[in-house]
mmCIF file of N, CA and C in Angstrom:
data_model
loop_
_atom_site.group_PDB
_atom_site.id
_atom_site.type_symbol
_atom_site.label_atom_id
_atom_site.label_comp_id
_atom_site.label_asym_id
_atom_site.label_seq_id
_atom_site.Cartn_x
_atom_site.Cartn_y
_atom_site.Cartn_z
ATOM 1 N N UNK A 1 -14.344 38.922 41.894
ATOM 2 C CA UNK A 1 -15.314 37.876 41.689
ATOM 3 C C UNK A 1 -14.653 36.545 41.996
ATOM 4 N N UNK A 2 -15.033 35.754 42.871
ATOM 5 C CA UNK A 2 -14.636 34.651 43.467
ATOM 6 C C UNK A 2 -15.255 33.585 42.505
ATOM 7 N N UNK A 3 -14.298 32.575 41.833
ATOM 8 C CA UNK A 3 -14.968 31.326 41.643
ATOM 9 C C UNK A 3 -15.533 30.062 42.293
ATOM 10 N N UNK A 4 -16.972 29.880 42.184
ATOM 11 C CA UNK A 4 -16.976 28.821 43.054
ATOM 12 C C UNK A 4 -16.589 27.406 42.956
ATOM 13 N N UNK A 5 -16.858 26.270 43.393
ATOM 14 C CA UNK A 5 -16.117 25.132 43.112
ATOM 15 C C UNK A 5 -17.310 24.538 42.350
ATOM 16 N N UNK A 6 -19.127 24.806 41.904
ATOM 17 C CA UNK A 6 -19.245 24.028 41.398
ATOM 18 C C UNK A 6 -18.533 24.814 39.706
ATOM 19 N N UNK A 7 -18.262 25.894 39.369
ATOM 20 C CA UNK A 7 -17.184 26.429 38.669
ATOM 21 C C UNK A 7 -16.179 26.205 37.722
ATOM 22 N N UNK A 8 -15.561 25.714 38.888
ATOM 23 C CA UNK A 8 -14.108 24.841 39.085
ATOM 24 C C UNK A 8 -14.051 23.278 38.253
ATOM 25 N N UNK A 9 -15.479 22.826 38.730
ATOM 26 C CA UNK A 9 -15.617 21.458 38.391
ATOM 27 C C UNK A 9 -16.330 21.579 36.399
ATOM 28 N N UNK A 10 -17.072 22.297 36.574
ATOM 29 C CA UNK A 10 -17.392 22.854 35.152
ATOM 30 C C UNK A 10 -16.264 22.747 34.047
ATOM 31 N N UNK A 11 -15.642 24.056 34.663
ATOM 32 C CA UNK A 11 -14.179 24.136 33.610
ATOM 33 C C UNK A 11 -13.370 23.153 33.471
ATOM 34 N N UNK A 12 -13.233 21.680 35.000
ATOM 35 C CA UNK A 12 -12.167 20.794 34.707
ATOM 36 C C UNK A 12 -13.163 19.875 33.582
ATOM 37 N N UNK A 13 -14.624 19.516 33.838
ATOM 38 C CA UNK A 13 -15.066 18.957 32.889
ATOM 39 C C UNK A 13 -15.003 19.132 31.420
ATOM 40 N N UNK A 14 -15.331 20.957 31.350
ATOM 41 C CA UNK A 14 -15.303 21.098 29.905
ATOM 42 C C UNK A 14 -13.298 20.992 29.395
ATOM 43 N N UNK A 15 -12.265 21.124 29.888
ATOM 44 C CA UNK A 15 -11.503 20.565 29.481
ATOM 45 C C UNK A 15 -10.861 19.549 29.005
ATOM 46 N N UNK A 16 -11.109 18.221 30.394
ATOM 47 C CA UNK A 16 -11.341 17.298 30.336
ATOM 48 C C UNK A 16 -12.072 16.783 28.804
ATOM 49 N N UNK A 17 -12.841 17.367 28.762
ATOM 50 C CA UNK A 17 -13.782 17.051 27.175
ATOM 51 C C UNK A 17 -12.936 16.930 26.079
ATOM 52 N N UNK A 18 -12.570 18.694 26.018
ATOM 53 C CA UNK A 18 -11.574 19.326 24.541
ATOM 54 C C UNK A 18 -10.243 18.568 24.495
ATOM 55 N N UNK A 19 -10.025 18.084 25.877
ATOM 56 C CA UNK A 19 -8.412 17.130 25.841
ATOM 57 C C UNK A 19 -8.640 15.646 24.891
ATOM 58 N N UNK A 20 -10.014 15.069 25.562
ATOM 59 C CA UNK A 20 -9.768 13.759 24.950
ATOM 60 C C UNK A 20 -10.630 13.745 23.681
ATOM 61 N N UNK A 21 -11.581 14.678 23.431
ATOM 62 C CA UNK A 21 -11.467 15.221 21.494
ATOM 63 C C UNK A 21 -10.233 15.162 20.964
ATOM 64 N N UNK A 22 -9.438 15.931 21.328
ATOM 65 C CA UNK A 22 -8.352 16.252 20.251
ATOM 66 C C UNK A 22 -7.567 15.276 20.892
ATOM 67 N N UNK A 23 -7.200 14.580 21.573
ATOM 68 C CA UNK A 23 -6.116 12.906 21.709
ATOM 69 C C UNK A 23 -6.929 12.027 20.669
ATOM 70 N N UNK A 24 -8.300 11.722 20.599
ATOM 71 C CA UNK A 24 -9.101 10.736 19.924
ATOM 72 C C UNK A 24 -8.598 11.608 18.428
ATOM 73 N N UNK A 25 -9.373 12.441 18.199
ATOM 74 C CA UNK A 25 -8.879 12.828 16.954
ATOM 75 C C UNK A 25 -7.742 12.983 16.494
ATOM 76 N N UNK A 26 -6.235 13.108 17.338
ATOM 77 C CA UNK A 26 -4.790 13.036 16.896
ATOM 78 C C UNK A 26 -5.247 11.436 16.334
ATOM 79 N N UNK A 27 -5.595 10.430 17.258
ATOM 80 C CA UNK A 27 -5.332 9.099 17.207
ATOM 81 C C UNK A 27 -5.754 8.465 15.417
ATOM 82 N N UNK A 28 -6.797 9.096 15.495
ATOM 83 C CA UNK A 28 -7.609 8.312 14.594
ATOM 84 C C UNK A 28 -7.604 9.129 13.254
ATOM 85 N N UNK A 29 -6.523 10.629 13.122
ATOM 86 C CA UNK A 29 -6.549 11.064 11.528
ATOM 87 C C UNK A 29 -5.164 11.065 11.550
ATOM 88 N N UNK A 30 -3.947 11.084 12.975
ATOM 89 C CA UNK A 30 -2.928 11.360 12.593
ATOM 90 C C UNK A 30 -1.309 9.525 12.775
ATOM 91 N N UNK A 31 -2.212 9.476 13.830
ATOM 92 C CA UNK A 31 -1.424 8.425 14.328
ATOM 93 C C UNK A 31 -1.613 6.832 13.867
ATOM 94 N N UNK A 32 -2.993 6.615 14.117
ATOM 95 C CA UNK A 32 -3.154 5.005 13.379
ATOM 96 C C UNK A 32 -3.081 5.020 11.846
ATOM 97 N N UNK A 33 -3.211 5.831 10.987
ATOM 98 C CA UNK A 33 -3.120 5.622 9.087
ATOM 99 C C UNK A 33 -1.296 5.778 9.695
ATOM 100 N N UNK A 34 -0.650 6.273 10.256
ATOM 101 C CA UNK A 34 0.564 6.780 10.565
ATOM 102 C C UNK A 34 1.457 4.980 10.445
ATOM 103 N N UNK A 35 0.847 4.141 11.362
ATOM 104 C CA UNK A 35 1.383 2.829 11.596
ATOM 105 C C UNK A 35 0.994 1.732 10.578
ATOM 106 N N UNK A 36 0.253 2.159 9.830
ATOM 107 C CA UNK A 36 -0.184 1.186 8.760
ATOM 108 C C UNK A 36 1.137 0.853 7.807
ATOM 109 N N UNK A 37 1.419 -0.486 7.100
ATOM 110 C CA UNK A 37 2.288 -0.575 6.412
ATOM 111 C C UNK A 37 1.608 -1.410 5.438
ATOM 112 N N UNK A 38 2.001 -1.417 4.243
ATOM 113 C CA UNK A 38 1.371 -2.568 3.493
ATOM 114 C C UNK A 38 2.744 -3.366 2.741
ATOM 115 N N UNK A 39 2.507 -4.143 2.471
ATOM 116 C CA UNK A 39 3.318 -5.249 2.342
ATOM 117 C C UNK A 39 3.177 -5.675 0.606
ATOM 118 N N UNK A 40 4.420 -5.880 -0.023
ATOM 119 C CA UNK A 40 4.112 -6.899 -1.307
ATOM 120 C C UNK A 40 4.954 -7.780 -1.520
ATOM 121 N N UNK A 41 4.719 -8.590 -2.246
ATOM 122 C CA UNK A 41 5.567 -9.847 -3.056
ATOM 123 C C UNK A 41 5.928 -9.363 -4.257
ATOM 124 N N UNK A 42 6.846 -8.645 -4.705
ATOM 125 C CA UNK A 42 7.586 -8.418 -5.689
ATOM 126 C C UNK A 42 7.893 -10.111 -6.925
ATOM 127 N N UNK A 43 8.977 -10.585 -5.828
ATOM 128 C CA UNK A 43 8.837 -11.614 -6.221
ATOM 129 C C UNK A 43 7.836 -12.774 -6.905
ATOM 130 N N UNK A 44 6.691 -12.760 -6.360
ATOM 131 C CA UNK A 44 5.083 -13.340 -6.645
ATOM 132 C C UNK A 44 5.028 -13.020 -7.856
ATOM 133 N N UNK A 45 4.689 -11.763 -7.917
ATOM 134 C CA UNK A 45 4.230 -10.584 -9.208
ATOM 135 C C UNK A 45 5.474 -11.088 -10.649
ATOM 136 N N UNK A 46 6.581 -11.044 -10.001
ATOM 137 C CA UNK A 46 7.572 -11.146 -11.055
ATOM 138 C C UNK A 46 7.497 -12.700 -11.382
ATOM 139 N N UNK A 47 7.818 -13.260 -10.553
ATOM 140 C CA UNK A 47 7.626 -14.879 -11.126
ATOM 141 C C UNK A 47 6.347 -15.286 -11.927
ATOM 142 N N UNK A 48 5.376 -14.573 -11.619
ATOM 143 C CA UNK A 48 3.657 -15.277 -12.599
ATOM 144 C C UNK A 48 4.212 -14.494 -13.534
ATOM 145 N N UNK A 49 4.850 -13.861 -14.222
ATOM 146 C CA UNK A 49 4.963 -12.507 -15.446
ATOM 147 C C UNK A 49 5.938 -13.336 -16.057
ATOM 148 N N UNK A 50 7.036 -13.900 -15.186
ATOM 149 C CA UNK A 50 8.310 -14.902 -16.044
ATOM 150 C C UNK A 50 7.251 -16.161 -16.265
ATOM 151 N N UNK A 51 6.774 -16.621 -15.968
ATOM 152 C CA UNK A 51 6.348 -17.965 -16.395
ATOM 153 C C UNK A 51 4.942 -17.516 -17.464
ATOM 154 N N UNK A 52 3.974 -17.003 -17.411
ATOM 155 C CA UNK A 52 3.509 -16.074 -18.568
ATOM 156 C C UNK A 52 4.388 -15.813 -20.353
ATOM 157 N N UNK A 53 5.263 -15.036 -19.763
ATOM 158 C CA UNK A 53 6.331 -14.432 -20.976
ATOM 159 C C UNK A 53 6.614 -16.140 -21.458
ATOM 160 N N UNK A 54 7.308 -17.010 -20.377
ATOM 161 C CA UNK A 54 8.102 -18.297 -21.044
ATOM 162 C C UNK A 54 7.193 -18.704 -21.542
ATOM 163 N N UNK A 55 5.771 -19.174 -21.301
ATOM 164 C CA UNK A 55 4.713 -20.118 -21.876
ATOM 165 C C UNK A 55 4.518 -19.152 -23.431
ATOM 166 N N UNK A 56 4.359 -17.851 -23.432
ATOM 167 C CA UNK A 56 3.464 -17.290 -24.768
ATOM 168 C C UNK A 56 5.340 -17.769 -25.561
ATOM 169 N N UNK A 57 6.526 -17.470 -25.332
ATOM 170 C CA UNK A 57 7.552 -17.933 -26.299
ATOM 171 C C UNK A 57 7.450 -19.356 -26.474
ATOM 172 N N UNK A 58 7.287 -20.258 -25.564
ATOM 173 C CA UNK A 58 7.611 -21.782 -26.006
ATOM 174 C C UNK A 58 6.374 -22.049 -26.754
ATOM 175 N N UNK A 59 4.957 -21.532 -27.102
ATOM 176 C CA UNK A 59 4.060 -21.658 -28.143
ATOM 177 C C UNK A 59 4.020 -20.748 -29.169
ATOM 178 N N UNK A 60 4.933 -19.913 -28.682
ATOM 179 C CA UNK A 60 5.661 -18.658 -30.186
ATOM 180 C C UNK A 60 5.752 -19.385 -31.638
ATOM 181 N N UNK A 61 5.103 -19.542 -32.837
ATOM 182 C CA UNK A 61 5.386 -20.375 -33.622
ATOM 183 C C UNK A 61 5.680 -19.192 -35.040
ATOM 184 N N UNK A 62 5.966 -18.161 -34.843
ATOM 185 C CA UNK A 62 6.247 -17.291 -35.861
ATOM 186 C C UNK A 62 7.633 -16.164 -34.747
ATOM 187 N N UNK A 63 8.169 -15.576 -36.000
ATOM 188 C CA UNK A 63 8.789 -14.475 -35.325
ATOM 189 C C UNK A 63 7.986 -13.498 -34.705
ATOM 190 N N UNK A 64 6.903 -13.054 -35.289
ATOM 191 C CA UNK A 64 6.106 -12.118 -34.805
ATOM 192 C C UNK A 64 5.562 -12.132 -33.488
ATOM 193 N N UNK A 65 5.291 -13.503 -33.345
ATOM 194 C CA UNK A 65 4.996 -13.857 -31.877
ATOM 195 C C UNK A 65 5.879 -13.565 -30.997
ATOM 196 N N UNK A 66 7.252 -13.670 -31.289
ATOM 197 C CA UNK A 66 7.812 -14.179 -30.330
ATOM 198 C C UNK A 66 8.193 -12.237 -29.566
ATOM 199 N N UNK A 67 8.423 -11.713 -30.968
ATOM 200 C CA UNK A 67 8.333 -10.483 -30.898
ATOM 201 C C UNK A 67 7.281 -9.833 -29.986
ATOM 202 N N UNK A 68 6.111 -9.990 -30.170
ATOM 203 C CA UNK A 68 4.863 -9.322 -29.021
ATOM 204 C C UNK A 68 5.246 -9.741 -28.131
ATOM 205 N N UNK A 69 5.863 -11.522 -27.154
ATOM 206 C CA UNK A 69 5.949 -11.410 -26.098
ATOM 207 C C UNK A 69 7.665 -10.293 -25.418
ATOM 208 N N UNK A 70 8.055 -9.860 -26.232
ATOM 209 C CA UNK A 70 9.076 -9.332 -26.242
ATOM 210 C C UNK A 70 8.940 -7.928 -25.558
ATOM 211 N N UNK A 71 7.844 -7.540 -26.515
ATOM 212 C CA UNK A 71 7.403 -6.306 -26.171
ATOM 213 C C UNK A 71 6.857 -6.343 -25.279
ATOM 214 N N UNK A 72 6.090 -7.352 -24.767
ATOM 215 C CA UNK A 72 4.940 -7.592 -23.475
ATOM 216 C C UNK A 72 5.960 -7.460 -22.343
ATOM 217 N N UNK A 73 7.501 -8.330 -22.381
ATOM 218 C CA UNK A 73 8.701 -8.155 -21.556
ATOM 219 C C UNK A 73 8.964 -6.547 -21.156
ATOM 220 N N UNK A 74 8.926 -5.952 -21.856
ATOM 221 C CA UNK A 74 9.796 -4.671 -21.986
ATOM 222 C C UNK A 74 8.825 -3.999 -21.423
ATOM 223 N N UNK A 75 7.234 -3.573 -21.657
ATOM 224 C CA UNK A 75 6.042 -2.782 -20.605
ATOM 225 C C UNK A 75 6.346 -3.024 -19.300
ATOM 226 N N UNK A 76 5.955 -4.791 -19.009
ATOM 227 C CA UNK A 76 6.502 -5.076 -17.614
ATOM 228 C C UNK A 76 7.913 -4.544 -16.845
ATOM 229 N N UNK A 77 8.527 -4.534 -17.644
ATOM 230 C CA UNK A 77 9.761 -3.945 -16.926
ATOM 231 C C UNK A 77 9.576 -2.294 -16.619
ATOM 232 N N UNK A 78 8.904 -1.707 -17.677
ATOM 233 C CA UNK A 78 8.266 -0.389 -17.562
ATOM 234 C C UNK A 78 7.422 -0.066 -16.248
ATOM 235 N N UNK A 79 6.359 -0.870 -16.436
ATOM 236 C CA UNK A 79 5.614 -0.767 -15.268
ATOM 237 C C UNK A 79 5.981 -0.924 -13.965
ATOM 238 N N UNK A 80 6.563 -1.685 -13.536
ATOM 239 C CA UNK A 80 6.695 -2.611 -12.615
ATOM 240 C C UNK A 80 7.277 -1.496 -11.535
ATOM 241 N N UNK A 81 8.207 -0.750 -11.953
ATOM 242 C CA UNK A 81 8.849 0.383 -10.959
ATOM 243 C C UNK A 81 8.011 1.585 -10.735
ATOM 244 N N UNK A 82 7.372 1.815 -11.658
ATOM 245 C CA UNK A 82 6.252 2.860 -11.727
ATOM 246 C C UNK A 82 4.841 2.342 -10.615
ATOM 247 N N UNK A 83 4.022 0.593 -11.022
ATOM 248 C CA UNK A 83 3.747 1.019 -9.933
ATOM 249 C C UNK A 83 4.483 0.809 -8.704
ATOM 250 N N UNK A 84 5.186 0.134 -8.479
ATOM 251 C CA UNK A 84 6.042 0.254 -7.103
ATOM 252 C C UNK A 84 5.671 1.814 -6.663
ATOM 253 N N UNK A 85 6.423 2.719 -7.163
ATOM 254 C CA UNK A 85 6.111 4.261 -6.810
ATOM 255 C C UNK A 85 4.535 4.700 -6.247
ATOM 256 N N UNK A 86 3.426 4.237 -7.048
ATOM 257 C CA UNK A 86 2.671 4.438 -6.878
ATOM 258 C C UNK A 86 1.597 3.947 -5.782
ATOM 259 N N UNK A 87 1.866 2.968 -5.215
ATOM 260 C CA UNK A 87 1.461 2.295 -4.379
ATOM 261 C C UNK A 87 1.483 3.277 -3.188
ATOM 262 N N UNK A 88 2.503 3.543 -2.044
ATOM 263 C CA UNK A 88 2.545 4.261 -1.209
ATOM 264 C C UNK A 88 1.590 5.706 -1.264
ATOM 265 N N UNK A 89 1.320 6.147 -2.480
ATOM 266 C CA UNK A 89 0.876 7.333 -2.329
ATOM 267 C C UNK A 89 -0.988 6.773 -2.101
ATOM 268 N N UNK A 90 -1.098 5.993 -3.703
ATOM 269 C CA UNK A 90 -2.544 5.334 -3.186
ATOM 270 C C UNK A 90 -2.952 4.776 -1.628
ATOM 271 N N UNK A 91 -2.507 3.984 -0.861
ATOM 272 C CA UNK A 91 -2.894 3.496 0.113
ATOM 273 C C UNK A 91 -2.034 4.145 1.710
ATOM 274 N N UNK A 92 -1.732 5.446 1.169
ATOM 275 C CA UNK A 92 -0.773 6.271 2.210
ATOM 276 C C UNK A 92 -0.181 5.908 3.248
ATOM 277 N N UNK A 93 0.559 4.761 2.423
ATOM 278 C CA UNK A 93 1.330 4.499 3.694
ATOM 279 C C UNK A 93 2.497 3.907 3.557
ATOM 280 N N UNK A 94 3.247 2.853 4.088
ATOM 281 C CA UNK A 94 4.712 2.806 4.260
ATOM 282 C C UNK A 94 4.433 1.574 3.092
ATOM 283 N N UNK A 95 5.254 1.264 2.387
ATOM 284 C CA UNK A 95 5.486 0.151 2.041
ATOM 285 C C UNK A 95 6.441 -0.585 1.449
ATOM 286 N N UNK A 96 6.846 -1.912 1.959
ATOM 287 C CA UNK A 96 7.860 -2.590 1.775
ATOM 288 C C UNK A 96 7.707 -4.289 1.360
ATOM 289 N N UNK A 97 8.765 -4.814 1.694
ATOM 290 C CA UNK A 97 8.765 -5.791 0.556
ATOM 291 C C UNK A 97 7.916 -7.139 1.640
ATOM 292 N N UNK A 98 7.769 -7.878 1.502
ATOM 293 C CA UNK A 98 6.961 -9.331 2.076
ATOM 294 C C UNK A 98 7.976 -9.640 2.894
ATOM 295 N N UNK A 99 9.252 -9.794 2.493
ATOM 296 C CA UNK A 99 10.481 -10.633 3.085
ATOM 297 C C UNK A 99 10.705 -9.667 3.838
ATOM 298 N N UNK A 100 10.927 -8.318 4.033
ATOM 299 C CA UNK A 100 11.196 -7.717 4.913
ATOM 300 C C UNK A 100 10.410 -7.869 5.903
ATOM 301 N N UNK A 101 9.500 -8.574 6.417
ATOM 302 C CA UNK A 101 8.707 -8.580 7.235
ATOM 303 C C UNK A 101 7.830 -10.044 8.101
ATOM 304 N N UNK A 102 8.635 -10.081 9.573
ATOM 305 C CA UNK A 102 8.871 -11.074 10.128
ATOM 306 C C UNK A 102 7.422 -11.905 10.381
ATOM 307 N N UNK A 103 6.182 -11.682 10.460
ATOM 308 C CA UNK A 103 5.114 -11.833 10.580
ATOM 309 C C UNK A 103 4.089 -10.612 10.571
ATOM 310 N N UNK A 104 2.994 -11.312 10.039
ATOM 311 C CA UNK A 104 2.139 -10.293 9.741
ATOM 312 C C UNK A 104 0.955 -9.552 11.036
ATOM 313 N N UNK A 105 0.648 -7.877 10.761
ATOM 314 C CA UNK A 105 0.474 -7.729 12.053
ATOM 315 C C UNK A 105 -1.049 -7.038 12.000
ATOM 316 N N UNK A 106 -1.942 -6.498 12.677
ATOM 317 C CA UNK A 106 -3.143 -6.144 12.594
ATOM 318 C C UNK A 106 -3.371 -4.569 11.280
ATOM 319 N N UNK A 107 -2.033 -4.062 11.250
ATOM 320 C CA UNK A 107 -1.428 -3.081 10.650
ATOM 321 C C UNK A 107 -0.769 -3.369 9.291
ATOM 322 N N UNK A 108 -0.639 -4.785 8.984
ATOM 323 C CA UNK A 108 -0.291 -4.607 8.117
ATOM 324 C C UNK A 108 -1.542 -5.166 6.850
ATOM 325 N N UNK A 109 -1.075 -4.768 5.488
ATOM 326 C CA UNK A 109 -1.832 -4.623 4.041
ATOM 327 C C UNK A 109 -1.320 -4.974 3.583
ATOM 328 N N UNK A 110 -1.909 -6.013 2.716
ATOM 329 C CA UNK A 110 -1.508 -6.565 1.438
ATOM 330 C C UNK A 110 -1.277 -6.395 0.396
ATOM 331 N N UNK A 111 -0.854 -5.458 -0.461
ATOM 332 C CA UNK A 111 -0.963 -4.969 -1.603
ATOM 333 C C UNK A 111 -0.533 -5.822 -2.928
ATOM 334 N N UNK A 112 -0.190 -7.239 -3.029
ATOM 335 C CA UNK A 112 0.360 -7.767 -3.525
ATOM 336 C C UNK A 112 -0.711 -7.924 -4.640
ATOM 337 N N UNK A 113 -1.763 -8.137 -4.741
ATOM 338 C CA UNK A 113 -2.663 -8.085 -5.534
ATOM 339 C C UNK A 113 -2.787 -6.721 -6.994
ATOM 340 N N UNK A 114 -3.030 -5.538 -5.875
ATOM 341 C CA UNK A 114 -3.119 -4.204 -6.625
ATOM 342 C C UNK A 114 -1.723 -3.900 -7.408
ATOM 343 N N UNK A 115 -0.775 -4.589 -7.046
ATOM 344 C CA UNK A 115 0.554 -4.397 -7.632
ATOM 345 C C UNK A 115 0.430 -5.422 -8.870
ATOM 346 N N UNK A 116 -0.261 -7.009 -8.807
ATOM 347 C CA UNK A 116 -0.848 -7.340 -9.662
ATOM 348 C C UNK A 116 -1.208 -6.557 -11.326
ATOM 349 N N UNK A 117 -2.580 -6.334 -10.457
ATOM 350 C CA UNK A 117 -3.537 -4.994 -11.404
ATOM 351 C C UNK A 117 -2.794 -4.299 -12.027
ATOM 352 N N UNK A 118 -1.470 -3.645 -11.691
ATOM 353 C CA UNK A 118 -1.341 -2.713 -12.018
ATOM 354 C C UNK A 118 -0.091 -2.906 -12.961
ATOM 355 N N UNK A 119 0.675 -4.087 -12.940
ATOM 356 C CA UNK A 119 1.388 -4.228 -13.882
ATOM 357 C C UNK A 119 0.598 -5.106 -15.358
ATOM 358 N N UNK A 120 -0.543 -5.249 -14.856
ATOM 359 C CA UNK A 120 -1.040 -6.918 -16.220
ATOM 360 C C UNK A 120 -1.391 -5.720 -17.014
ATOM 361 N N UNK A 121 -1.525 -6.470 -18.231
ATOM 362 C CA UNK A 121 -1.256 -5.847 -19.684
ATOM 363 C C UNK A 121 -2.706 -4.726 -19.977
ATOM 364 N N UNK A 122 -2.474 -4.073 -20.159
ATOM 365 C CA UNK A 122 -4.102 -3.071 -20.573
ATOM 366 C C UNK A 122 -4.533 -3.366 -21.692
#
């Protein structure tokens, strides 16, 4: 059985097809979430938490006070690495510090906020 060429042209089409399905679909479930990075200010986060802690001690007018912001110290320090950890898995992807990063790019995320959220007091 001889194939003919309009055939020929069939099969390069329907390949042609299944090739750039599965390139589009590598692209868009494996490769672009792949290049995403999100970005935080550690620093940011930590400095509003030090100036917070200093303001509730310098209006501390009992021991007890001064004690809760003490404890409020010690969660933050709790948290703070925990969410670090957690970040990458929520928004699946790479993430590193603000300063590590020379300008910002169509790829990159901000997370400096949700790192926020996630250390302030419950």
């Amino acid at each position: 059985m001889k194939t003919t060429v309009p055939q020929w042209l069939a099969h390069g089409l329907v390949t042609l097809f299944v090739v750039a399905a599965a390139l589009t679909a590598y692209d868009r479930l494996v490769l672009r979430p792949a290049l995403v990075i999100g970005v935080v200010d550690v620093a940011e986060v930590y400095r509003a938490k030090e100036a917070e802690f200093t303001q509730i001690l310098t209006k501390a007018s009992s021991e007890e006070d001064r004690q809760k912001a003490l404890v409020m110290a010690r969660a933050f320090a709790q948290r703070l690495p925990l969410a670090l950890d957690e970040l990458p898995r929520e928004c699946n992807c790479l993430v590193i510090l603000r300063t590590a990063v020379a300008g910002p790019t169509p790829n990159t995320v901000d997370l400096t906020a949700q790192l926020r959220r996630k250390v302030a007091a419950p």
